[in-house]
Amino acid sequence: MPNDSASNTSRKAITSLVLDLARPYRASLMIVLAAMAVETVAGLAGPWPLKIVIDNVLYHRTMPRLASLGHWLTASGFSKMHILYGCCAATLIIALSTGLLTHYFTLSMGEIAHRFVHALRCRVFAHVQRLSLRFHDSQRTGDLTSRIVPDVQAIQDVLANGVIIFVSNSCLLVGMLATMLWLNWQFALLALSVAPILFLAIYRSTHRVRSAARAAKVSDGLLASLTQETLASIRIVQGLSQEHRQDERFQKQGTSSLEAHLRGVRYQARITPLIDLLAGVGLALVMWYGATRVMAGVLTTGDLVVFFAYVTNLYSPMRALSRLSYSYSKATAAAERIAELMSVHKEVHDRPGARSCGRLEGRIEFRDVSFGYDPKQPVLTGVNLRIAPGERIAIVGATGAGKSTLISLIPRLFDPTAGTVLIDGEDIRAFSLDSLRDNTSVLLQDTLLFHGTVRDNIAFGRSSASQEEIVAAARVAFADEFIENLPAGYDTLVGERGATLSGGQKQRLAIARAILRDAPIFLMDEPTTGLDAASERLVMRALERASAGRTTVFVTHRLVTHFADRIVVCEHGCVVEDGTHDQLMARGGRYCELVKLHNFAADVGVRMGH
Ligand SMILES: Nc1ncnc2c1ncn2[C@@H]1O[C@H](COP(=O)(O)OP(=O)(O)O)[C@@H](O)[C@H]1O
Ligand SMILES: [Mg+2]
């Protein structure tokens, strides 16, 4: 649950966002509101023809409040039948104009709501995508997804229908109140005496309904997370035969979501009969007081008809408003969740005055760099490292030494807590993020392919590439051959996790992607882990070709001495050794130990023989 100041900032964030997104529709919204106001007037006029028929056609009564109209009707010499026809025509005209106006604003408001929500969704998506990795590491993907899709949907439902019901009914309420007070204020006060109780009841129930809706939203988000996580690791779930356990977790989460929704429905169901009952009391009062006033000759029968129609009408918008309260509460809860998301700021962002760095040469320097995911637990401490343009560096060290963390500072996935990372002699924070990241290619252990064709996947880092360039890159990466053997060649569809391709094939696709991207800095994080010897050899050959002429930082637990110009040994977040394979072996230090410890001798022996 967000605390007060957090919900305050998130409220500010959503308000300014909504105002910003609504700006293009200001004019249309004004017209729609005007149409609603006119429709309200037509609605107010609704019972008047009947009143005139009763007072001026059936009985001949003067109308205290509309004396001039009465006099004019009498003086104009219209026959009773003329007045009757006129009133019938007026009823039809009122119905027709109400219908046309309603048609117009339902259409326009629906369109505005859909367009607005589309823009909102795009904005939220763009924002979430750019949030720092630290944020994403702490969030559940399913919950974020549910904020972008169903939560935004809930807002749209209320915008499309709710605004119409709310605005036109509120206008109607105010209009009827004013007219009733003007006709006979004592009568109006009596007729409305139950309204405060009604408002109080609606207000209290809305409050409860909203907290239920909020709980339901949170629960739905967790349900979406569970689904997403189960499906993302379906192989493990099925492989370890954990379907029953996941079923149980899903049912448990689903039950708490169900309970929250049912609570909302119960509150909702409780309020509707209460409104009906209070409305009945109001109508009975009007009937009793009105009839006695008519008998006393203070009011006309027509006045009573107008009052009766208004009081009936008064409670129907209230009922509509209360019926709206659950969807309104759901939308409010959804808006809160979106606001919470939008108020998270990017941790890594462009400094004011950041400039594009163009194409960099690729001279990298870590100067006294320290970093910790949690400020209290440093992962890197005082790292100093220089890498010349075009140099190939291998970073080795035990698991947890901070190797992945070290290279993630180069494309600014995180910013150091102290010290500076420089490229071509300049603090990388002086460059705009986009231009800096245009200069890096990244290859990870687990290559994720997107749902699409092989061609799309290779061109992911550079969508403007031509077919020739794509094939050329694939050829350099030794991927061309197996791609040609796929059922549809470059047009073969690969799944999200690339299940149809082997690990080595996926890595070679990713290498082709990096080659096509042609960035001067190439970062690799254990790209050959988990590959069999034959695949690894092929991937290594592809990597050698791909890294030619680029500054290459290669995190590895294998000793790839023939590949790297220099080897950097990382331990507990520090660089402990730095030199060529031969230098480090001669030193007999940590590296030498690693070589013996991990029994890489055979591997090194083979490679040293090249
Ligand atoms: N996203 C993260 N959030 C918090 N701690 C992390 C994160 N990633 C890594 N760490 C921690 O930082 C330390 C170094 O991790 P890492 O750089 O991945 O090491 P290596 O790649 O050398 O195995 C480890 O103790 C790890 O638990
Ligand atoms: Mg790692």
PDB file of N, CA and C in Angstrom, residues 216-248:
ATOM      1  N   ALA A 216      -9.048  -6.193  -5.080  1.00  0.00           N
ATOM      2  CA  ALA A 216      -9.259  -7.082  -6.219  1.00  0.00           C
ATOM      3  C   ALA A 216      -8.207  -6.849  -7.291  1.00  0.00           C
ATOM      4  N   LYS A 217      -7.868  -5.577  -7.501  1.00  0.00           N
ATOM      5  CA  LYS A 217      -6.862  -5.245  -8.522  1.00  0.00           C
ATOM      6  C   LYS A 217      -5.498  -5.820  -8.164  1.00  0.00           C
ATOM      7  N   VAL A 218      -5.111  -5.650  -6.900  1.00  0.00           N
ATOM      8  CA  VAL A 218      -3.819  -6.167  -6.466  1.00  0.00           C
ATOM      9  C   VAL A 218      -3.796  -7.680  -6.658  1.00  0.00           C
ATOM     10  N   SER A 219      -4.890  -8.314  -6.267  1.00  0.00           N
ATOM     11  CA  SER A 219      -4.989  -9.755  -6.380  1.00  0.00           C
ATOM     12  C   SER A 219      -4.929 -10.199  -7.843  1.00  0.00           C
ATOM     13  N   ASP A 220      -5.608  -9.462  -8.706  1.00  0.00           N
ATOM     14  CA  ASP A 220      -5.583  -9.800 -10.130  1.00  0.00           C
ATOM     15  C   ASP A 220      -4.172  -9.672 -10.688  1.00  0.00           C
ATOM     16  N   GLY A 221      -3.442  -8.655 -10.218  1.00  0.00           N
ATOM     17  CA  GLY A 221      -2.062  -8.462 -10.672  1.00  0.00           C
ATOM     18  C   GLY A 221      -1.200  -9.655 -10.284  1.00  0.00           C
ATOM     19  N   LEU A 222      -1.395 -10.155  -9.048  1.00  0.00           N
ATOM     20  CA  LEU A 222      -0.609 -11.299  -8.587  1.00  0.00           C
ATOM     21  C   LEU A 222      -0.961 -12.545  -9.393  1.00  0.00           C
ATOM     22  N   LEU A 223      -2.256 -12.648  -9.727  1.00  0.00           N
ATOM     23  CA  LEU A 223      -2.711 -13.783 -10.527  1.00  0.00           C
ATOM     24  C   LEU A 223      -2.044 -13.756 -11.905  1.00  0.00           C
ATOM     25  N   ALA A 224      -1.978 -12.552 -12.486  1.00  0.00           N
ATOM     26  CA  ALA A 224      -1.328 -12.407 -13.792  1.00  0.00           C
ATOM     27  C   ALA A 224       0.153 -12.749 -13.687  1.00  0.00           C
ATOM     28  N   SER A 225       0.805 -12.347 -12.562  1.00  0.00           N
ATOM     29  CA  SER A 225       2.223 -12.657 -12.390  1.00  0.00           C
ATOM     30  C   SER A 225       2.439 -14.156 -12.338  1.00  0.00           C
ATOM     31  N   LEU A 226       1.572 -14.814 -11.570  1.00  0.00           N
ATOM     32  CA  LEU A 226       1.714 -16.254 -11.403  1.00  0.00           C
ATOM     33  C   LEU A 226       1.562 -16.950 -12.760  1.00  0.00           C
ATOM     34  N   THR A 227       0.563 -16.515 -13.528  1.00  0.00           N
ATOM     35  CA  THR A 227       0.339 -17.104 -14.848  1.00  0.00           C
ATOM     36  C   THR A 227       1.562 -16.904 -15.724  1.00  0.00           C
ATOM     37  N   GLN A 228       2.037 -15.643 -15.738  1.00  0.00           N
ATOM     38  CA  GLN A 228       3.165 -15.327 -16.609  1.00  0.00           C
ATOM     39  C   GLN A 228       4.389 -16.141 -16.220  1.00  0.00           C
ATOM     40  N   GLU A 229       4.650 -16.222 -14.913  1.00  0.00           N
ATOM     41  CA  GLU A 229       5.850 -16.927 -14.469  1.00  0.00           C
ATOM     42  C   GLU A 229       5.759 -18.428 -14.746  1.00  0.00           C
ATOM     43  N   THR A 230       4.552 -18.987 -14.558  1.00  0.00           N
ATOM     44  CA  THR A 230       4.383 -20.419 -14.833  1.00  0.00           C
ATOM     45  C   THR A 230       4.598 -20.706 -16.308  1.00  0.00           C
ATOM     46  N   LEU A 231       3.987 -19.861 -17.150  1.00  0.00           N
ATOM     47  CA  LEU A 231       4.094 -20.124 -18.590  1.00  0.00           C
ATOM     48  C   LEU A 231       5.517 -19.894 -19.084  1.00  0.00           C
ATOM     49  N   ALA A 232       6.196 -18.900 -18.484  1.00  0.00           N
ATOM     50  CA  ALA A 232       7.559 -18.620 -18.929  1.00  0.00           C
ATOM     51  C   ALA A 232       8.501 -19.773 -18.589  1.00  0.00           C
ATOM     52  N   SER A 233       8.184 -20.513 -17.542  1.00  0.00           N
ATOM     53  CA  SER A 233       9.084 -21.628 -17.202  1.00  0.00           C
ATOM     54  C   SER A 233       8.331 -22.956 -17.302  1.00  0.00           C
ATOM     55  N   ILE A 234       7.513 -23.058 -18.329  1.00  0.00           N
ATOM     56  CA  ILE A 234       6.639 -24.224 -18.469  1.00  0.00           C
ATOM     57  C   ILE A 234       7.431 -25.524 -18.569  1.00  0.00           C
ATOM     58  N   ARG A 235       8.632 -25.438 -19.153  1.00  0.00           N
ATOM     59  CA  ARG A 235       9.460 -26.637 -19.266  1.00  0.00           C
ATOM     60  C   ARG A 235       9.817 -27.205 -17.900  1.00  0.00           C
ATOM     61  N   ILE A 236      10.201 -26.279 -16.998  1.00  0.00           N
ATOM     62  CA  ILE A 236      10.583 -26.738 -15.660  1.00  0.00           C
ATOM     63  C   ILE A 236       9.352 -27.247 -14.923  1.00  0.00           C
ATOM     64  N   VAL A 237       8.234 -26.515 -15.075  1.00  0.00           N
ATOM     65  CA  VAL A 237       7.012 -26.928 -14.380  1.00  0.00           C
ATOM     66  C   VAL A 237       6.624 -28.339 -14.808  1.00  0.00           C
ATOM     67  N   GLN A 238       6.632 -28.568 -16.125  1.00  0.00           N
ATOM     68  CA  GLN A 238       6.242 -29.895 -16.597  1.00  0.00           C
ATOM     69  C   GLN A 238       7.335 -30.923 -16.300  1.00  0.00           C
ATOM     70  N   GLY A 239       8.583 -30.510 -16.496  1.00  0.00           N
ATOM     71  CA  GLY A 239       9.692 -31.424 -16.286  1.00  0.00           C
ATOM     72  C   GLY A 239       9.751 -31.933 -14.852  1.00  0.00           C
ATOM     73  N   LEU A 240       9.470 -31.022 -13.898  1.00  0.00           N
ATOM     74  CA  LEU A 240       9.520 -31.438 -12.498  1.00  0.00           C
ATOM     75  C   LEU A 240       8.137 -31.838 -11.998  1.00  0.00           C
ATOM     76  N   SER A 241       7.197 -31.895 -12.944  1.00  0.00           N
ATOM     77  CA  SER A 241       5.831 -32.306 -12.633  1.00  0.00           C
ATOM     78  C   SER A 241       5.249 -31.485 -11.473  1.00  0.00           C
ATOM     79  N   GLN A 242       5.304 -30.165 -11.643  1.00  0.00           N
ATOM     80  CA  GLN A 242       4.822 -29.274 -10.591  1.00  0.00           C
ATOM     81  C   GLN A 242       3.455 -28.670 -10.925  1.00  0.00           C
ATOM     82  N   GLU A 243       2.747 -29.271 -11.898  1.00  0.00           N
ATOM     83  CA  GLU A 243       1.475 -28.683 -12.314  1.00  0.00           C
ATOM     84  C   GLU A 243       0.493 -28.582 -11.154  1.00  0.00           C
ATOM     85  N   HIS A 244       0.458 -29.645 -10.310  1.00  0.00           N
ATOM     86  CA  HIS A 244      -0.508 -29.637  -9.209  1.00  0.00           C
ATOM     87  C   HIS A 244      -0.212 -28.513  -8.234  1.00  0.00           C
ATOM     88  N   ARG A 245       1.097 -28.327  -7.968  1.00  0.00           N
ATOM     89  CA  ARG A 245       1.461 -27.300  -7.020  1.00  0.00           C
ATOM     90  C   ARG A 245       1.107 -25.915  -7.579  1.00  0.00           C
ATOM     91  N   GLN A 246       1.376 -25.732  -8.884  1.00  0.00           N
ATOM     92  CA  GLN A 246       1.043 -24.445  -9.486  1.00  0.00           C
ATOM     93  C   GLN A 246      -0.477 -24.252  -9.514  1.00  0.00           C
ATOM     94  N   ASP A 247      -1.220 -25.359  -9.763  1.00  0.00           N
ATOM     95  CA  ASP A 247      -2.693 -25.300  -9.707  1.00  0.00           C
ATOM     96  C   ASP A 247      -3.148 -24.781  -8.359  1.00  0.00           C
ATOM     97  N   GLU A 248      -2.535 -25.344  -7.313  1.00  0.00           N
ATOM     98  CA  GLU A 248      -2.930 -24.952  -5.957  1.00  0.00           C
ATOM     99  C   GLU A 248      -2.650 -23.477  -5.719  1.00  0.00           C
TER     100      GLU A 248
END
